[in-house]
Amino acid sequence: MTGTTHVPATSVVGDADPFAPEHLLHPGPLHRALRAAGPVVHLRRYDVHALARHREVRAALVDWQNFRSGAGVGLANFRHETPWRPPSLLLEADPPHHDAPRSVLRDVLAPPALRRLREKWQSTAEELVDAVLAEQEEEFDAFATLAAAFPLKVFPDAVGLGPDGRENLLPYGNMAFNAFGPRNDLVTADAPRVAELSAWVDARCRREALDENGFGARIWAAADRGDLTHDQAPRVVRSLLTAGVDTTVHGLAAALYAFATHPEEWQRLRERPELARVAFDEAVRWQSPVQTFFRTATADIDVAGTVVPEGSKILMFLGSANRDPDRWDDADRFDLGRDPSGHVGFGMGIHQCVGQHVARLEAESLLTALARRVERIELCGEPRRHLNNTLRSWAFLPVRVRPAR
Amino acid sequence: MVVHSLAQSRRIQTAGTVTLTVRAKEVVADGVVSLVLARPDDGRLPDWTPGSHIDLVLPDGTSRQYSLCGDRWDAHTYRIAVLREPAGRGGSAYVHDRLAPGDLVGVGGPRNHFTLAPAERYVFIAGGIGITPLLPMVRQAAQTDIDWRLLYGGRTRATMAFLDELSAAYGDRVDIVPQDERGLLDLDAWLNRHFPGTKVYCCGPAPLLAAVARSCGDWPAHDLRTERFTAADSAPVRQTPFEVELRRSRVTVTVSADTSVLQAVRQAGADVLSSCEQGTCGTCLTPVLDGTPDHRDSVLGDHERAAGDCMLPCVSRSCGDRLVLDL
Ligand code: HEM
C-alpha cells in the first residue's frame, strides 16, 4: 500500500462530507482515502476527528474510559444539544449507568435464551421461502419479500408486540439512524413523522402493550426483581425496537446481495449449510450495515500522535475498518473461506451489539432455508440503495432464482 | 525479582487465563496484602463491573477467587486483597510469604455473580475481608449521588483493610465497627425499617449473612443481595489434557492444558465464529453432545450450566476425559 506515506491531516479528504449522498452510496473511495491519509483525520466540515483504520477504530471502541458514549453516539453533542428523544440507556450511556440495563438485556438476548426460538424461526423461514418460490415466479425483489419480510415476521413476535402498527417499525428505525448524522436532507425528510412515530413506539414499550412471553415482558420482569428500575424498563424495551429491526433487515439484504453477486460462494453454502453463521458475519464485515458511530473524548486523547481535544467528537468508520487491507487479506472480497472473527460490524467492547445473537439466528434460519431450496440466485436488474446517515441500506434487490429440484 | 523456571510459568498458563505481572504488593492490614496486577506489556485488561471476581492461578498451581477492589476507570491494572487463611489454604500463604513484585500469575475471568442493581439508596454491610467487592460499589454509589451508608465490621481495627482510604474519601458515611472496641454490628438499628427503593449489599462470613437476613425479615427478597466470602477452589476441574471429538467433522483432537478448546478445534479445521475470546460475548457458543463441560464463562446462567448441553469453547474446558461437540 502507498498508505505508508504520511499525508498531513490537512489533506483534501479533510474537506469531505461523509454524509453526502455520493459517499453514502459508494463509501469505498472515501474510506480508502481516509485510511491512506493517516490513523486520524480531521474533518473540517463538522470539526470531528475520523478514525478509519481497523487498529484505531477497534482501540477506540474498546476504550470506553477515554471515548464516551454518554454524550451521544451521533454527531450531536448532548453536552450542548438536547437529544431528539430521551437518550438510550444502553447505546448512549456510560458506566456506571450502562451496567444494569446491559446486564439485563444481555441475559434476555443471550444465546441460551434464544434456543427456544430456533425451531420456530427455522420453520417460519422455510414457510416464507416456500411461499415466495410458489407465488413469485422466479424473479422478485429479495429486499421486500425476504430481507424485510422475515425479520418483520419473527422479531416483533419475539419482543411480544401486538399485531397493530408494525409498519411503523422500519420508518422509526430509519429516523433514529438518520438522527446520528448531521441535520441534512435525510433528517429533514423524517421530521414530519417524528412525533407520531415516537408516540407509537413509546406506547408499545409499556408493560400492558407487551405479550407475556416475549423479550419485552422479560425486561419488565427484571424490573420486578429489582435488577432495573420500573422507569428504566420501557426505555430498555425501546432499545430493542430501535436497534433490532432495520439493522437485521439491511444485514440480511447485505447477505442476499453478497450471494446474488458471488455464485461460487452460494454453491459453497449449498454444499455446507452449516457455513450460514460464518457467511452472515462475513456479509456483515463486507457490507457493514451499521457504517459509523461517534464517541466523545473525555480528556485530551493522543491518537497516534494527534491530540483529540476533550469534549470533541470522534467519528469511527466501522465499514472502513472492516475493509482495512492491513487487517484483512483481500479485504474487498466476500469470501466464505475467511474467518471474519474480529470484524467491528457489531462494534466491540462494552457496547458491542447486545442483539448480535438475535441477528445471527435470524440470518442462519433464512439462509439455511434458502440454501436448501434454491440452486442459483443472481441479480436480474439494478439493485437500488436507500440512503440513511448510518445504515448501509437497501430499497430494491431484484433477483432471479432457480429452485432446487 | 524472581525468575521463574519454564515449568513454573507453564503452570499458570492454563487456557482461559491471561498471564499478568505483580506490579505491587502492600500490607493493607494485619494478615491482608493487596496485589496490583497488570499485563506484562501494560495493555488493557478485560472490563469488569463492581462485584466481579477473578481466578488467581499461582505458580504453585493453586487457584482461588478474589474480588476486584480497584478502579475500573483504570483499564490497565487490577487490584485484589488477600487474607492469610488458616493453614494457608488456597495459596494465601504463598501470596503472603513468597509472591513478589515482578512475579507472574495466571488470571481467569473476570466474572460477576454479585452485580450492583440500581436503587435509590444503598446499605452496604461488610464483614472483614468481605469489604473487597463492596469497595468499588461504594465508589460507584458515591459517583452517582445516590444516598448510601457502609457498615464495616471486623475483629480489631488493625485487621480491617482500607480504613484510611474509606475514611478519607467518604467520612462519616462509613461506620467502622471493630468488635473489640464496639462489639457486634447493630444490624437491627440499621435494618429495622425498610425504606422502599433501598437495597442492601452484604459480603462477609456466613454468620454475618445469616444475621443480616434475619434483620431484614420481611423486606422484599430481591432487596437483599449477598455474597459469602468462601474459600472455593477455582482451578479448572482438570489440569491434564482431554479429548474433544468433533462429531460432524469426524475428527478428534487432544486439548492440552495450555490451549483453549477453541484453538484446538480450529486447528482441527472446524469453523467456529468467535469475537471477544474472553467468555463474555457468547459468539462461540457450541452444542455439546456428550461429556461434561467445565464452564468458565460469564454468559451462561446456572440452569444452562447444569444442563451442560452447550459451552463457550474460548474459555470453558472439560471435566472428564472426553467431550463431544456438534461441529
Ligand atoms: C446485522 C444486525 C445488527 C448490526 C450490524 C448491529 C450493529 C450494532 C453496533 C455496531 C453496535 C455498537 C454501537 C456502539 O458501539 O456504539 C450495536 C449495539 C446495539 N445493538 Fe445492534 N446490530 C444489529 C442487530 C441488533 C439486534 C437484532 C438488536 C436487538 C435485538 C440490537 C440491539 C442493540 C443494542 C441494544 C445495542 C446497544 C448496546 C450497548 O450500548 O450496550 N442490534 N449494534
Short mmCIF file of N, CA and C in Angstrom, two decimals, chain A residues 104-123 150 154-160 213-216 218-219 240 244 248 277 280 346 353-365, chain B residues 281-285 287 299-301 303-304 309-310:
data_model
loop_
_atom_site.label_atom_id
_atom_site.label_comp_id
_atom_site.label_asym_id
_atom_site.label_seq_id
_atom_site.Cartn_x
_atom_site.Cartn_y
_atom_site.Cartn_z
N VAL A 104 -29.07 -6.80 32.13
CA VAL A 104 -30.41 -7.35 31.95
C VAL A 104 -30.64 -7.74 30.49
N LEU A 105 -30.32 -6.84 29.57
CA LEU A 105 -30.58 -7.15 28.17
C LEU A 105 -29.68 -8.27 27.67
N ARG A 106 -28.47 -8.35 28.19
CA ARG A 106 -27.59 -9.44 27.79
C ARG A 106 -28.20 -10.79 28.16
N ASP A 107 -28.77 -10.87 29.35
CA ASP A 107 -29.38 -12.13 29.73
C ASP A 107 -30.62 -12.45 28.90
N VAL A 108 -31.41 -11.41 28.62
CA VAL A 108 -32.64 -11.63 27.85
C VAL A 108 -32.31 -12.11 26.43
N LEU A 109 -31.21 -11.62 25.86
CA LEU A 109 -30.89 -11.92 24.46
C LEU A 109 -29.71 -12.90 24.31
N ALA A 110 -29.29 -13.53 25.41
CA ALA A 110 -28.13 -14.44 25.34
C ALA A 110 -28.49 -15.68 24.53
N PRO A 111 -27.49 -16.31 23.91
CA PRO A 111 -27.77 -17.47 23.06
C PRO A 111 -28.65 -18.54 23.74
N PRO A 112 -28.41 -18.87 25.00
CA PRO A 112 -29.26 -19.90 25.59
C PRO A 112 -30.73 -19.49 25.63
N ALA A 113 -30.98 -18.19 25.87
CA ALA A 113 -32.36 -17.73 25.94
C ALA A 113 -33.03 -17.79 24.56
N LEU A 114 -32.22 -17.82 23.51
CA LEU A 114 -32.79 -17.82 22.16
C LEU A 114 -33.09 -19.22 21.65
N ARG A 115 -32.60 -20.22 22.39
CA ARG A 115 -32.69 -21.55 21.82
C ARG A 115 -34.13 -22.00 21.62
N ARG A 116 -35.04 -21.48 22.48
CA ARG A 116 -36.44 -21.89 22.31
C ARG A 116 -37.05 -21.26 21.06
N LEU A 117 -36.38 -20.25 20.47
CA LEU A 117 -36.91 -19.62 19.27
C LEU A 117 -36.43 -20.31 18.00
N ARG A 118 -35.34 -21.05 18.15
CA ARG A 118 -34.66 -21.59 16.98
C ARG A 118 -35.58 -22.38 16.05
N GLU A 119 -36.29 -23.38 16.58
CA GLU A 119 -37.11 -24.23 15.72
C GLU A 119 -38.21 -23.44 15.05
N LYS A 120 -38.81 -22.55 15.84
CA LYS A 120 -39.90 -21.73 15.32
C LYS A 120 -39.39 -20.87 14.17
N TRP A 121 -38.25 -20.24 14.35
CA TRP A 121 -37.74 -19.35 13.31
C TRP A 121 -37.33 -20.15 12.08
N GLN A 122 -36.79 -21.35 12.31
CA GLN A 122 -36.42 -22.17 11.15
C GLN A 122 -37.65 -22.53 10.34
N SER A 123 -38.73 -22.94 11.03
CA SER A 123 -39.90 -23.33 10.24
C SER A 123 -40.56 -22.12 9.61
N PHE A 150 -38.84 -11.30 6.54
CA PHE A 150 -38.55 -12.30 7.58
C PHE A 150 -38.38 -11.69 8.98
N VAL A 154 -40.72 -12.42 12.41
CA VAL A 154 -40.32 -13.11 13.65
C VAL A 154 -39.94 -12.17 14.80
N PHE A 155 -39.32 -11.04 14.52
CA PHE A 155 -38.76 -10.24 15.62
C PHE A 155 -39.83 -9.56 16.48
N PRO A 156 -40.82 -8.88 15.88
CA PRO A 156 -41.83 -8.24 16.73
C PRO A 156 -42.57 -9.27 17.60
N ASP A 157 -42.80 -10.46 17.06
CA ASP A 157 -43.41 -11.51 17.88
C ASP A 157 -42.51 -11.86 19.05
N ALA A 158 -41.22 -11.97 18.79
CA ALA A 158 -40.29 -12.36 19.86
C ALA A 158 -40.23 -11.29 20.94
N VAL A 159 -40.36 -10.03 20.54
CA VAL A 159 -40.38 -8.96 21.54
C VAL A 159 -41.69 -9.00 22.31
N GLY A 160 -42.77 -9.44 21.62
CA GLY A 160 -44.08 -9.50 22.26
C GLY A 160 -44.99 -8.35 21.87
N ASN A 213 -44.86 -13.47 27.01
CA ASN A 213 -43.75 -14.41 26.78
C ASN A 213 -42.55 -13.81 26.07
N GLY A 214 -42.63 -12.56 25.71
CA GLY A 214 -41.58 -12.00 24.85
C GLY A 214 -40.40 -11.42 25.60
N PHE A 215 -39.44 -10.93 24.81
CA PHE A 215 -38.27 -10.24 25.39
C PHE A 215 -38.73 -9.05 26.24
N GLY A 216 -39.75 -8.34 25.75
CA GLY A 216 -40.23 -7.15 26.45
C GLY A 216 -40.69 -7.49 27.85
N ARG A 218 -39.81 -9.95 29.59
CA ARG A 218 -38.68 -10.36 30.43
C ARG A 218 -37.91 -9.15 30.96
N ILE A 219 -37.92 -8.09 30.19
CA ILE A 219 -37.29 -6.86 30.68
C ILE A 219 -38.10 -6.30 31.86
N LEU A 240 -34.75 -2.30 21.93
CA LEU A 240 -34.98 -3.43 21.02
C LEU A 240 -35.67 -2.95 19.75
N GLY A 244 -33.18 -3.16 16.69
CA GLY A 244 -33.29 -4.56 16.33
C GLY A 244 -33.98 -4.86 15.02
N THR A 248 -31.19 -5.64 11.15
CA THR A 248 -31.22 -7.01 10.63
C THR A 248 -31.78 -7.05 9.22
N ARG A 277 -23.75 -19.29 9.47
CA ARG A 277 -23.40 -18.31 10.50
C ARG A 277 -22.16 -17.51 10.10
N PHE A 280 -22.97 -15.10 7.31
CA PHE A 280 -23.64 -13.86 7.70
C PHE A 280 -22.64 -12.88 8.29
N PHE A 346 -20.40 -5.35 14.45
CA PHE A 346 -21.26 -5.32 15.63
C PHE A 346 -20.63 -4.49 16.74
N CYS A 353 -22.73 -5.03 20.12
CA CYS A 353 -24.15 -5.31 19.88
C CYS A 353 -24.67 -6.41 20.79
N VAL A 354 -25.65 -6.04 21.61
CA VAL A 354 -26.20 -6.99 22.56
C VAL A 354 -27.22 -7.88 21.85
N GLY A 355 -27.63 -7.48 20.63
CA GLY A 355 -28.60 -8.27 19.87
C GLY A 355 -27.97 -9.11 18.79
N GLN A 356 -26.64 -9.25 18.81
CA GLN A 356 -25.98 -9.94 17.70
C GLN A 356 -26.40 -11.40 17.55
N HIS A 357 -26.75 -12.03 18.66
CA HIS A 357 -27.15 -13.43 18.55
C HIS A 357 -28.55 -13.55 17.94
N VAL A 358 -29.37 -12.54 18.19
CA VAL A 358 -30.69 -12.50 17.55
C VAL A 358 -30.51 -12.35 16.05
N ALA A 359 -29.64 -11.41 15.67
CA ALA A 359 -29.39 -11.18 14.24
C ALA A 359 -28.85 -12.45 13.59
N ARG A 360 -27.93 -13.12 14.25
CA ARG A 360 -27.33 -14.33 13.67
C ARG A 360 -28.35 -15.45 13.53
N LEU A 361 -29.23 -15.56 14.54
CA LEU A 361 -30.22 -16.63 14.46
C LEU A 361 -31.21 -16.37 13.32
N GLU A 362 -31.59 -15.11 13.14
CA GLU A 362 -32.48 -14.78 12.01
C GLU A 362 -31.79 -15.13 10.70
N ALA A 363 -30.53 -14.74 10.59
CA ALA A 363 -29.81 -14.96 9.34
C ALA A 363 -29.61 -16.45 9.08
N GLU A 364 -29.24 -17.17 10.12
CA GLU A 364 -28.99 -18.59 9.96
C GLU A 364 -30.28 -19.29 9.50
N SER A 365 -31.39 -18.91 10.11
CA SER A 365 -32.67 -19.53 9.74
C SER A 365 -32.99 -19.28 8.28
N CYS B 281 -18.95 -12.57 25.36
CA CYS B 281 -19.92 -12.15 24.34
C CYS B 281 -20.85 -13.27 23.91
N GLY B 282 -20.42 -14.52 24.00
CA GLY B 282 -21.31 -15.63 23.67
C GLY B 282 -21.29 -16.06 22.21
N THR B 283 -20.49 -15.43 21.39
CA THR B 283 -20.49 -15.72 19.95
C THR B 283 -20.12 -17.17 19.64
N CYS B 284 -19.19 -17.75 20.37
CA CYS B 284 -18.69 -19.08 20.01
C CYS B 284 -19.50 -20.22 20.63
N LEU B 285 -20.67 -19.91 21.20
CA LEU B 285 -21.49 -20.96 21.84
C LEU B 285 -21.63 -22.19 20.94
N PRO B 287 -22.90 -26.42 20.68
CA PRO B 287 -23.65 -27.50 21.33
C PRO B 287 -22.73 -28.65 21.76
N VAL B 299 -21.38 -15.99 30.55
CA VAL B 299 -22.59 -15.81 29.74
C VAL B 299 -23.72 -16.73 30.22
N LEU B 300 -23.40 -18.00 30.44
CA LEU B 300 -24.44 -18.96 30.75
C LEU B 300 -24.95 -18.79 32.18
N GLY B 301 -26.26 -18.97 32.35
CA GLY B 301 -26.85 -18.93 33.68
C GLY B 301 -26.72 -20.29 34.36
N HIS B 303 -28.85 -22.62 35.32
CA HIS B 303 -29.50 -23.83 34.80
C HIS B 303 -28.92 -24.25 33.45
N GLU B 304 -28.39 -23.28 32.69
CA GLU B 304 -27.76 -23.66 31.43
C GLU B 304 -26.44 -24.40 31.68
N ASP B 309 -25.49 -28.76 27.94
CA ASP B 309 -25.59 -29.14 26.53
C ASP B 309 -25.05 -28.07 25.58
N CYS B 310 -24.41 -27.06 26.15
CA CYS B 310 -23.69 -26.12 25.29
C CYS B 310 -22.57 -25.49 26.12
#
